[in-house]
Tab-separated table of C-alpha atoms and ligand atoms in Angstrom:
chain	number	residue	atom	x	y	z
Q	1	MET	CA	98.873	141.157	119.828
Q	2	LEU	CA	99.573	141.093	123.537
Q	3	ASP	CA	100.401	137.682	125.003
Q	4	ALA	CA	97.349	137.841	127.276
Q	5	ALA	CA	95.038	138.620	124.340
Q	6	LYS	CA	96.597	135.843	122.232
Q	7	LYS	CA	95.943	133.419	125.060
Q	8	LEU	CA	92.275	134.344	125.089
Q	9	LEU	CA	91.923	133.347	121.439
Q	10	ALA	CA	94.094	130.220	121.322
Q	11	PRO	CA	92.570	126.729	121.253
Q	12	SER	CA	93.759	124.305	123.941
Q	13	LYS	CA	96.762	122.062	123.289
Q	14	ARG	CA	94.612	118.970	123.764
Q	15	SER	CA	92.359	120.049	120.902
Q	16	GLU	CA	95.250	119.872	118.456
Q	17	VAL	CA	94.259	116.507	117.035
Q	18	PRO	CA	94.630	115.925	113.298
Q	19	PRO	CA	91.526	116.144	111.110
Q	20	PHE	CA	90.291	113.225	109.031
Q	21	ILE	CA	92.243	113.457	105.758
Q	22	VAL	CA	89.317	111.806	103.965
Q	23	MET	CA	87.468	115.110	104.424
Q	24	ASP	CA	89.902	116.690	101.957
Q	25	VAL	CA	89.110	113.975	99.414
Q	26	MET	CA	85.381	114.518	100.004
Q	27	ALA	CA	85.749	118.258	99.464
Q	28	ALA	CA	87.696	117.678	96.229
Q	29	ALA	CA	85.042	115.194	95.061
Q	30	ALA	CA	82.267	117.707	95.819
Q	31	ALA	CA	84.146	120.406	93.902
Q	32	ALA	CA	84.501	118.082	90.886
Q	33	GLU	CA	80.770	117.300	91.036
Q	34	ALA	CA	79.946	121.013	91.207
Q	35	GLN	CA	81.743	121.304	87.858
Q	36	GLY	CA	79.418	118.687	86.403
Q	37	ARG	CA	81.611	115.567	86.669
Q	38	THR	CA	80.237	112.264	87.963
Q	39	ILE	CA	82.292	110.798	90.764
Q	40	VAL	CA	82.113	107.269	92.143
Q	41	HIS	CA	82.176	107.725	95.913
Q	42	MET	CA	84.145	105.073	97.762
Q	43	GLU	CA	85.762	107.369	100.303
Q	44	VAL	CA	83.226	107.672	103.109
Q	45	GLY	CA	82.477	104.672	105.288
Q	46	GLN	CA	78.740	104.821	105.404
Q	47	PRO	CA	75.826	102.863	103.952
Q	48	ALA	CA	74.006	104.296	100.947
Q	49	GLN	CA	70.659	102.916	102.194
Q	50	PRO	CA	68.286	104.527	104.724
Q	51	ALA	CA	67.382	103.157	108.163
Q	52	PRO	CA	64.967	100.201	108.268
Q	53	ARG	CA	61.385	101.194	107.506
Q	54	THR	CA	60.354	99.958	110.967
Q	55	ALA	CA	62.712	102.514	112.527
Q	56	ILE	CA	61.495	105.386	110.358
Q	57	ARG	CA	57.848	104.595	111.112
Q	58	ALA	CA	58.516	104.410	114.854
Q	59	ALA	CA	60.238	107.808	114.738
Q	60	GLN	CA	57.365	109.322	112.746
Q	61	ALA	CA	54.833	107.974	115.260
Q	62	ALA	CA	56.870	109.383	118.155
Q	63	LEU	CA	56.922	112.801	116.477
Q	64	GLU	CA	53.159	112.659	115.985
Q	65	ARG	CA	52.660	111.874	119.662
Q	66	GLY	CA	54.266	115.234	120.381
Q	67	ARG	CA	56.585	115.818	123.279
Q	68	ILE	CA	60.156	114.562	122.917
Q	69	GLY	CA	61.651	114.759	126.396
Q	70	TYR	CA	64.848	113.550	128.032
Q	71	THR	CA	65.113	109.834	128.730
Q	72	GLU	CA	66.867	107.857	131.456
Q	73	THR	CA	70.598	108.622	131.245
Q	74	LEU	CA	71.605	105.078	130.303
Q	75	GLY	CA	68.811	104.818	127.740
Q	76	ILE	CA	65.114	103.942	127.476
Q	77	PRO	CA	64.699	100.722	129.509
Q	78	SER	CA	62.858	98.902	126.699
Q	79	LEU	CA	65.717	99.711	124.284
Q	80	ARG	CA	68.325	98.452	126.758
Q	81	ALA	CA	66.276	95.274	127.166
Q	82	ARG	CA	65.961	94.892	123.372
Q	83	ILE	CA	69.721	95.273	122.950
Q	84	ALA	CA	70.312	92.668	125.666
Q	85	ARG	CA	67.894	90.314	123.862
Q	86	HIS	CA	69.906	90.823	120.660
Q	87	TYR	CA	72.911	89.214	122.404
Q	88	GLY	CA	70.810	86.136	123.151
Q	89	GLU	CA	69.489	85.956	119.585
Q	90	THR	CA	72.798	86.612	117.829
Q	91	TYR	CA	75.499	85.142	120.050
Q	92	GLY	CA	73.618	82.868	122.466
Q	93	LEU	CA	74.652	85.091	125.383
Q	94	ALA	CA	72.263	85.819	128.239
Q	95	LEU	CA	72.945	89.486	128.971
Q	96	ASP	CA	71.497	91.517	131.824
Q	97	PRO	CA	70.001	94.771	130.379
Q	98	ALA	CA	71.517	96.506	133.412
Q	99	ARG	CA	74.915	96.087	131.694
Q	100	VAL	CA	73.787	97.995	128.572
Q	101	ALA	CA	74.316	101.744	128.148
Q	102	VAL	CA	72.838	103.558	125.152
Q	103	THR	CA	75.248	106.102	123.630
Q	104	THR	CA	75.437	108.802	120.957
Q	105	GLY	CA	76.813	106.506	118.290
Q	106	SER	CA	79.835	104.412	119.084
Q	107	SER	CA	81.770	107.697	119.013
Q	108	GLY	CA	79.927	108.756	122.182
Q	109	GLY	CA	80.703	105.329	123.611
Q	110	PHE	CA	84.438	105.797	123.140
Q	111	ILE	CA	84.488	109.058	125.049
Q	112	LEU	CA	82.550	107.521	127.931
Q	113	ALA	CA	84.574	104.301	127.959
Q	114	PHE	CA	87.939	106.059	127.865
Q	115	LEU	CA	86.859	108.451	130.632
Q	116	ALA	CA	85.419	105.660	132.768
Q	117	LEU	CA	88.382	103.293	132.369
Q	118	PHE	CA	91.530	105.377	132.069
Q	119	GLU	CA	93.440	108.101	133.915
Q	120	PRO	CA	95.294	110.931	132.127
Q	121	GLY	CA	98.629	109.599	130.913
Q	122	ASP	CA	97.445	105.976	130.643
Q	123	ARG	CA	98.834	104.128	127.654
Q	124	VAL	CA	96.292	102.423	125.387
Q	125	ALA	CA	97.332	100.032	122.625
Q	126	LEU	CA	95.828	100.244	119.153
Q	127	ALA	CA	96.468	98.215	116.022
Q	128	ASN	CA	98.090	100.206	113.247
Q	129	PRO	CA	96.413	100.590	110.709
Q	130	GLY	CA	93.218	101.431	112.558
Q	131	TYR	CA	90.309	103.838	112.865
Q	132	PRO	CA	91.943	107.268	113.473
Q	133	PRO	CA	89.523	108.687	116.082
Q	134	TYR	CA	90.623	106.023	118.603
Q	135	ARG	CA	93.988	107.730	118.871
Q	136	HIS	CA	92.655	111.254	118.504
Q	137	ILE	CA	89.987	110.863	121.212
Q	138	LEU	CA	92.539	109.290	123.552
Q	139	THR	CA	94.928	112.176	122.887
Q	140	ALA	CA	92.256	114.803	123.483
Q	141	LEU	CA	91.436	113.121	126.800
Q	142	GLY	CA	95.077	113.183	127.882
Q	143	CYS	CA	95.731	109.464	127.406
Q	144	GLN	CA	98.543	108.112	125.292
Q	145	PRO	CA	97.711	106.041	122.215
Q	146	VAL	CA	100.337	103.365	121.564
Q	147	LEU	CA	100.273	102.257	117.936
Q	148	ILE	CA	101.387	98.684	117.403
Q	149	ASP	CA	102.124	97.844	113.790
Q	150	ALA	CA	100.043	95.021	112.393
Q	151	THR	CA	100.843	93.471	109.048
Q	152	ALA	CA	99.156	91.568	106.281
Q	153	ALA	CA	100.954	88.455	107.618
Q	154	THR	CA	98.579	88.390	110.629
Q	155	ARG	CA	95.661	89.614	108.515
Q	156	TRP	CA	96.195	93.015	110.166
Q	157	ALA	CA	95.342	91.627	113.621
Q	158	LEU	CA	97.314	92.369	116.770
Q	159	THR	CA	99.001	89.304	118.163
Q	160	PRO	CA	99.363	88.541	121.889
Q	161	GLN	CA	103.150	88.565	121.333
Q	162	ALA	CA	103.145	92.084	119.901
Q	163	LEU	CA	100.899	93.285	122.723
Q	164	ILE	CA	103.125	91.779	125.401
Q	165	ALA	CA	106.265	93.183	123.745
Q	166	ALA	CA	104.787	96.709	123.888
Q	167	HIS	CA	103.626	96.152	127.470
Q	168	ARG	CA	107.094	95.031	128.550
Q	169	GLN	CA	108.642	98.157	127.022
Q	170	LYS	CA	106.315	100.367	129.052
Q	171	PRO	CA	103.155	99.179	130.797
Q	172	LEU	CA	99.852	99.495	128.974
Q	173	SER	CA	96.525	100.214	130.670
Q	174	GLY	CA	94.242	99.391	127.782
Q	175	LEU	CA	93.769	97.844	124.378
Q	176	VAL	CA	91.219	98.608	121.669
Q	177	VAL	CA	90.416	95.771	119.261
Q	178	ALA	CA	88.079	95.804	116.268
Q	179	SER	CA	86.821	92.827	114.264
Q	180	PRO	CA	85.713	93.319	111.511
Q	181	ALA	CA	88.290	96.087	111.278
Q	182	ASN	CA	88.341	99.447	109.569
Q	183	PRO	CA	90.191	100.073	107.187
Q	184	THR	CA	91.145	96.490	106.323
Q	185	GLY	CA	87.822	94.626	106.472
Q	186	THR	CA	89.641	91.686	108.081
Q	187	MET	CA	88.353	89.770	111.091
Q	188	MET	CA	89.767	87.758	113.973
Q	189	ARG	CA	88.529	84.230	114.609
Q	190	ALA	CA	86.831	83.756	117.980
Q	191	GLU	CA	89.796	81.716	119.283
Q	192	ALA	CA	92.332	84.408	118.320
Q	193	LEU	CA	90.199	87.134	119.919
Q	194	ALA	CA	89.774	85.010	123.067
Q	195	GLU	CA	93.530	84.464	123.295
Q	196	LEU	CA	94.309	88.168	122.858
Q	197	ILE	CA	91.739	89.196	125.473
Q	198	GLY	CA	92.966	86.485	127.857
Q	199	VAL	CA	96.592	87.586	127.572
Q	200	ALA	CA	95.676	91.273	127.966
Q	201	GLU	CA	93.497	90.730	131.019
Q	202	THR	CA	96.074	88.503	132.694
Q	203	GLU	CA	98.451	91.469	132.446
Q	204	GLY	CA	95.829	93.876	133.830
Q	205	ILE	CA	95.243	95.510	130.445
Q	206	ARG	CA	91.584	96.532	130.017
Q	207	VAL	CA	90.081	95.531	126.694
Q	208	ILE	CA	87.634	97.591	124.637
Q	209	SER	CA	86.133	95.756	121.677
Q	210	ASP	CA	84.743	97.909	118.863
Q	211	GLU	CA	82.031	95.735	117.308
Q	212	ILE	CA	80.456	98.373	115.078
Q	213	TYR	CA	80.760	96.173	111.963
Q	214	HIS	CA	79.145	93.124	113.539
Q	215	GLY	CA	76.337	91.835	111.358
Q	216	LEU	CA	78.436	92.675	108.279
Q	217	ASP	CA	80.469	89.470	108.391
Q	218	TYR	CA	80.764	87.409	105.212
Q	219	ALA	CA	83.597	84.937	105.699
Q	220	PHE	CA	82.603	83.636	109.141
Q	221	ALA	CA	80.480	84.789	112.073
Q	222	ALA	CA	81.949	87.538	114.265
Q	223	GLU	CA	82.180	86.691	117.972
Q	224	THR	CA	81.367	89.248	120.626
Q	225	ALA	CA	83.994	89.944	123.257
Q	226	ALA	CA	81.112	90.100	125.757
Q	227	LYS	CA	80.885	86.330	125.470
Q	228	LEU	CA	84.625	85.863	125.956
Q	229	SER	CA	85.030	88.008	129.064
Q	230	GLN	CA	82.749	89.694	131.594
Q	231	ARG	CA	85.420	92.321	132.226
Q	232	CYS	CA	85.873	93.860	128.807
Q	233	VAL	CA	83.866	96.737	127.347
Q	234	VAL	CA	81.990	96.220	124.093
Q	235	ILE	CA	81.111	99.192	121.904
Q	236	ASN	CA	78.567	98.937	119.120
Q	237	SER	CA	76.347	101.156	117.019
Q	238	PHE	CA	73.282	101.312	114.830
Q	239	SER	CA	75.311	103.218	112.215
Q	240	LYS	CA	76.539	100.450	109.946
Q	241	TYR	CA	74.441	97.248	109.884
Q	242	PHE	CA	71.251	99.230	110.531
Q	243	CYS	CA	72.229	102.077	108.134
Q	244	MET	CA	71.627	104.749	110.797
Q	245	THR	CA	74.816	106.854	110.714
Q	246	GLY	CA	73.029	110.204	110.962
Q	247	TRP	CA	70.759	109.103	113.795
Q	248	ARG	CA	73.814	109.077	116.082
Q	249	ILE	CA	72.892	106.113	118.217
Q	250	GLY	CA	74.911	103.230	119.615
Q	251	TRP	CA	75.442	101.217	122.776
Q	252	MET	CA	77.978	99.700	125.137
Q	253	VAL	CA	78.067	96.514	127.154
Q	254	LEU	CA	80.037	97.091	130.335
Q	255	PRO	CA	81.075	95.266	133.482
Q	256	GLU	CA	78.521	95.955	136.199
Q	257	SER	CA	81.218	97.711	138.246
Q	258	ILE	CA	81.554	100.457	135.586
Q	259	MET	CA	77.848	101.194	135.046
Q	260	ARG	CA	77.506	103.850	137.715
Q	261	ALA	CA	80.596	105.697	136.443
Q	262	VAL	CA	79.173	105.758	132.907
Q	263	ASP	CA	75.791	106.848	134.263
Q	264	ARG	CA	77.419	109.774	136.096
Q	265	LEU	CA	79.554	110.754	133.119
Q	266	GLN	CA	76.788	110.597	130.522
Q	267	GLY	CA	74.368	112.388	132.850
Q	268	ASN	CA	76.783	115.291	133.149
Q	269	LEU	CA	78.065	115.326	129.573
Q	270	ALA	CA	74.805	114.829	127.691
Q	271	ILE	CA	71.914	114.192	130.144
Q	272	SER	CA	70.624	111.516	127.766
Q	273	VAL	CA	70.919	110.277	124.195
Q	274	PRO	CA	68.525	111.803	121.582
Q	275	THR	CA	65.102	110.322	122.299
Q	276	LEU	CA	63.892	110.055	118.713
Q	277	ALA	CA	66.961	108.062	117.759
Q	278	GLN	CA	66.413	105.709	120.692
Q	279	VAL	CA	62.816	105.053	119.681
Q	280	ALA	CA	63.901	104.388	116.100
Q	281	ALA	CA	66.764	102.140	117.211
Q	282	GLU	CA	64.487	99.886	119.233
Q	283	ALA	CA	62.238	99.407	116.201
Q	284	ALA	CA	65.256	98.848	113.933
Q	285	PHE	CA	65.642	95.349	115.372
Q	286	ASP	CA	62.308	94.496	113.689
Q	287	GLY	CA	63.756	95.557	110.339
Q	288	ARG	CA	66.440	92.911	110.122
Q	289	ALA	CA	64.996	91.242	107.006
Q	290	GLU	CA	65.364	94.560	105.154
Q	291	MET	CA	68.911	94.997	106.459
Q	292	GLU	CA	69.864	91.447	105.446
Q	293	ARG	CA	68.949	92.397	101.870
Q	294	VAL	CA	71.267	95.424	102.142
Q	295	LYS	CA	74.001	93.142	103.487
Q	296	HIS	CA	73.600	90.816	100.494
Q	297	GLY	CA	74.184	93.857	98.297
Q	298	TYR	CA	77.516	94.470	100.066
Q	299	GLU	CA	78.421	90.835	99.523
Q	300	GLU	CA	77.835	91.245	95.803
Q	301	ASN	CA	79.906	94.470	95.807
Q	302	ARG	CA	82.678	92.631	97.612
Q	303	ARG	CA	82.661	89.988	94.876
Q	304	ILE	CA	82.700	92.612	92.091
Q	305	LEU	CA	85.703	94.404	93.609
Q	306	SER	CA	87.588	91.267	94.646
Q	307	GLU	CA	87.365	89.973	91.076
Q	308	GLY	CA	87.479	93.286	89.235
Q	309	LEU	CA	90.217	95.303	90.961
Q	310	PRO	CA	92.987	92.772	90.185
Q	311	ARG	CA	91.957	92.915	86.508
Q	312	ALA	CA	92.068	96.711	86.757
Q	313	GLY	CA	95.646	96.570	88.078
Q	314	LEU	CA	95.144	96.688	91.861
Q	315	ASP	CA	95.839	93.119	92.864
Q	316	LYS	CA	97.469	93.425	96.282
Q	317	PHE	CA	94.839	93.178	99.007
Q	318	LEU	CA	93.706	90.570	101.492
Q	319	PRO	CA	90.381	88.796	101.119
Q	320	VAL	CA	87.872	90.925	102.991
Q	321	ASP	CA	86.002	89.097	105.741
Q	322	GLY	CA	83.577	91.780	106.873
Q	323	ALA	CA	82.551	95.467	107.115
Q	324	PHE	CA	82.508	97.159	103.697
Q	325	TYR	CA	86.154	98.021	103.149
Q	326	LEU	CA	88.990	96.821	100.992
Q	327	TYR	CA	92.544	97.967	101.804
Q	328	ALA	CA	94.652	97.845	98.669
Q	329	ASP	CA	98.432	98.077	98.463
Q	330	ILE	CA	99.240	100.666	95.781
Q	331	SER	CA	103.034	100.602	96.199
Q	332	ARG	CA	103.455	99.351	92.611
Q	333	PHE	CA	102.143	102.731	91.472
Q	334	SER	CA	102.971	105.211	94.212
Q	335	ASN	CA	104.392	105.657	97.689
Q	336	ASP	CA	102.228	108.711	98.323
Q	337	SER	CA	98.650	107.561	98.922
Q	338	LEU	CA	97.301	111.110	99.311
Q	339	ALA	CA	98.719	112.218	95.954
Q	340	PHE	CA	97.549	108.938	94.376
Q	341	ALA	CA	94.002	109.382	95.766
Q	342	LYS	CA	93.916	112.960	94.471
Q	343	ARG	CA	95.079	111.861	91.007
Q	344	MET	CA	92.619	108.960	90.894
Q	345	LEU	CA	89.847	111.382	91.749
Q	346	ALA	CA	90.929	114.002	89.218
Q	347	GLU	CA	91.748	111.614	86.364
Q	348	ALA	CA	89.506	108.565	86.906
Q	349	GLY	CA	86.655	110.154	88.879
Q	350	VAL	CA	86.870	107.593	91.700
Q	351	ALA	CA	87.159	108.835	95.291
Q	352	ALA	CA	88.905	106.596	97.853
Q	353	THR	CA	90.635	107.268	101.172
Q	354	PRO	CA	94.420	107.493	101.437
Q	355	GLY	CA	95.905	104.952	103.839
Q	356	ILE	CA	97.733	107.656	105.807
Q	357	ASP	CA	94.417	108.423	107.493
Q	358	PHE	CA	94.603	105.016	109.155
Q	359	ASP	CA	98.324	104.430	109.431
Q	360	PRO	CA	100.675	107.412	109.739
Q	361	VAL	CA	103.698	105.152	109.113
Q	362	ASN	CA	102.947	102.715	106.284
Q	363	GLY	CA	99.664	104.152	105.057
Q	364	HIS	CA	101.329	106.005	102.183
Q	365	ASN	CA	101.326	102.648	100.371
Q	366	PHE	CA	97.608	101.941	100.732
Q	367	LEU	CA	94.143	103.105	99.671
Q	368	ARG	CA	90.879	102.198	101.373
Q	369	PHE	CA	87.868	101.546	99.190
Q	370	CYS	CA	84.407	101.573	100.768
Q	371	TYR	CA	81.979	99.300	98.926
Q	372	ALA	CA	78.740	100.346	100.652
Q	373	GLY	CA	77.327	101.808	97.417
Q	374	SER	CA	75.463	100.098	94.567
Q	375	ALA	CA	76.658	97.213	92.362
Q	376	ALA	CA	76.481	99.537	89.346
Q	377	GLU	CA	78.889	101.939	91.085
Q	378	MET	CA	81.295	99.082	91.822
Q	379	HIS	CA	81.342	98.020	88.167
Q	380	GLU	CA	81.840	101.638	87.155
Q	381	ALA	CA	84.741	102.063	89.616
Q	382	VAL	CA	86.482	98.927	88.350
Q	383	ALA	CA	86.099	100.068	84.736
Q	384	ARG	CA	87.339	103.599	85.472
Q	385	ILE	CA	90.343	102.422	87.507
Q	386	GLY	CA	91.202	99.856	84.825
Q	387	ASN	CA	91.108	102.489	82.074
Q	388	TRP	CA	93.183	104.832	84.208
Q	389	LEU	CA	95.883	102.406	85.348
Q	390	ARG	CA	96.057	100.489	82.062
Q	391	PRO	CA	95.170	102.937	79.317
A	401	PLP	C1	85.734	101.258	113.345
A	401	PLP	C2	84.750	102.346	113.622
A	401	PLP	N1	84.387	102.588	114.888
A	401	PLP	C3	83.537	103.586	115.182
A	401	PLP	C4	82.999	104.409	114.210
A	401	PLP	C5	82.068	105.537	114.614
A	401	PLP	O1	80.762	105.307	114.232
A	401	PLP	P1	79.469	105.913	114.930
A	401	PLP	O2	79.885	106.963	115.869
A	401	PLP	O3	78.628	106.404	113.811
A	401	PLP	O4	78.810	104.767	115.645
A	401	PLP	C6	83.334	104.176	112.868
A	401	PLP	C7	82.797	105.050	111.805
A	401	PLP	O5	83.151	104.976	110.657
A	401	PLP	C8	84.238	103.121	112.571
A	401	PLP	O6	84.615	102.853	111.324
C-alpha cells in the first residue's frame, strides 16, 4: 500500500493505549459458559444488584412523560443540589451546588478533570498498583502518567515521602488518589489523606481524589478530600454504591475557579449527560436503605473470602477495608498472574483478574478477586479454589 493510503487508515499514536486485560478473562469465561460450564465470576468490578427501586421508578415515570431533552451542561440543578446535600448528610460538609458537575460516570469525570487541570506533557502521579484507565486516559490526552510503586507495607497507599521523591526527580503537576482503592480494597485514614494532600498542594501538585467506592467502607468511614481541601477535585459515581454501572452517571466536586472550564469542555464534548440517568440518579439517594442491604451482603462476602481463601491456600492478602476487592499474592504458586488466572478459570471454573492489569511491574504476582456477587458464589469460589490448589 502507498504510504499516503496507509496513513489514511492508521489509528493515531495517542490511541495506542493498552486494553483491559480482564476483557480477555471475561471472553474466556464466556466461552467456557457457552460450552455448558458454570463459572464463578469474580473478574469484573461491578455490583450484581440493580439500581435502587426509587431510581428505576423515577426513570420509568420520566419515560412516560415523554420528551427526553438535553439538560443544563453541568447537570439538572435539582440533582446538583441533591449531590451537594449528600455531602452535608454524609461528611458534615456544607457544599455549594455550584461546585458540583454531573458527569458520564466517573470515567467522564476523569477526561474533563484531566483536560481542565493539565497541559499536554504534564506529569501526573499515580499509585502502582492502581486503576489502569487513569494512566491510559492521561496518555491518550498527551499527559505523562508517573507510576509510583506502593507496597503492602503502607497498605498500598502513596506516602508523602514517595510523592516528594518523585517530584524532586522531575516536577509533577498532579496526583490521583483513591480510597478505598481498586484493586487492593485498602483505604487511607483521614489524617494520612490530609497529610498527602497538604504536602502535594504545598508543592503546587493538583490533587484529584477518586471517591467512587465511598459508601462501601467497612473498616472505618472514608473521608472526602472535599472536606480536607477546597482546591482539590473530587470524582465520584453512582456506579458502585448505587449499583448503576450501566446508567453511566457520576459527578465531580471542583474548585469554583475550574467550573467554567468544565462547563465549556462538557458543553463541547457531550452537550449534557444522559437525562434519564440524571433523573434516576437524583431518586437513587432515596433508595439508600435498599443499598445498605446490598452493602451488608458485600460485608458478608468479605468475611467468607477473608476466612475461606487462606484455608483454600491463598493466604497472602491484606485485610480489605472497603470497595469489593481482595488483592491476593499468588507468588507461592506462580509468577505469571495471567497464566495463573487462565488456569484457574479453565481448571477450577473461577474467573479473577490478573494483577498485571493494575500493576505492569509487580502485578504478575497478584490476582484481584471481586466479591460483589452472592454469598453462595463466594462459598463456591472458596471450595473450588481449595479443591484446585489442594487436591
Ligand atoms: C477506581 C475506579 N475509578 C473509576 C471507575 C470508573 O467507573 P464509572 O465510570 O462507572 O463511574 C472504576 C470502575 O471500575 C474504578 O474501579
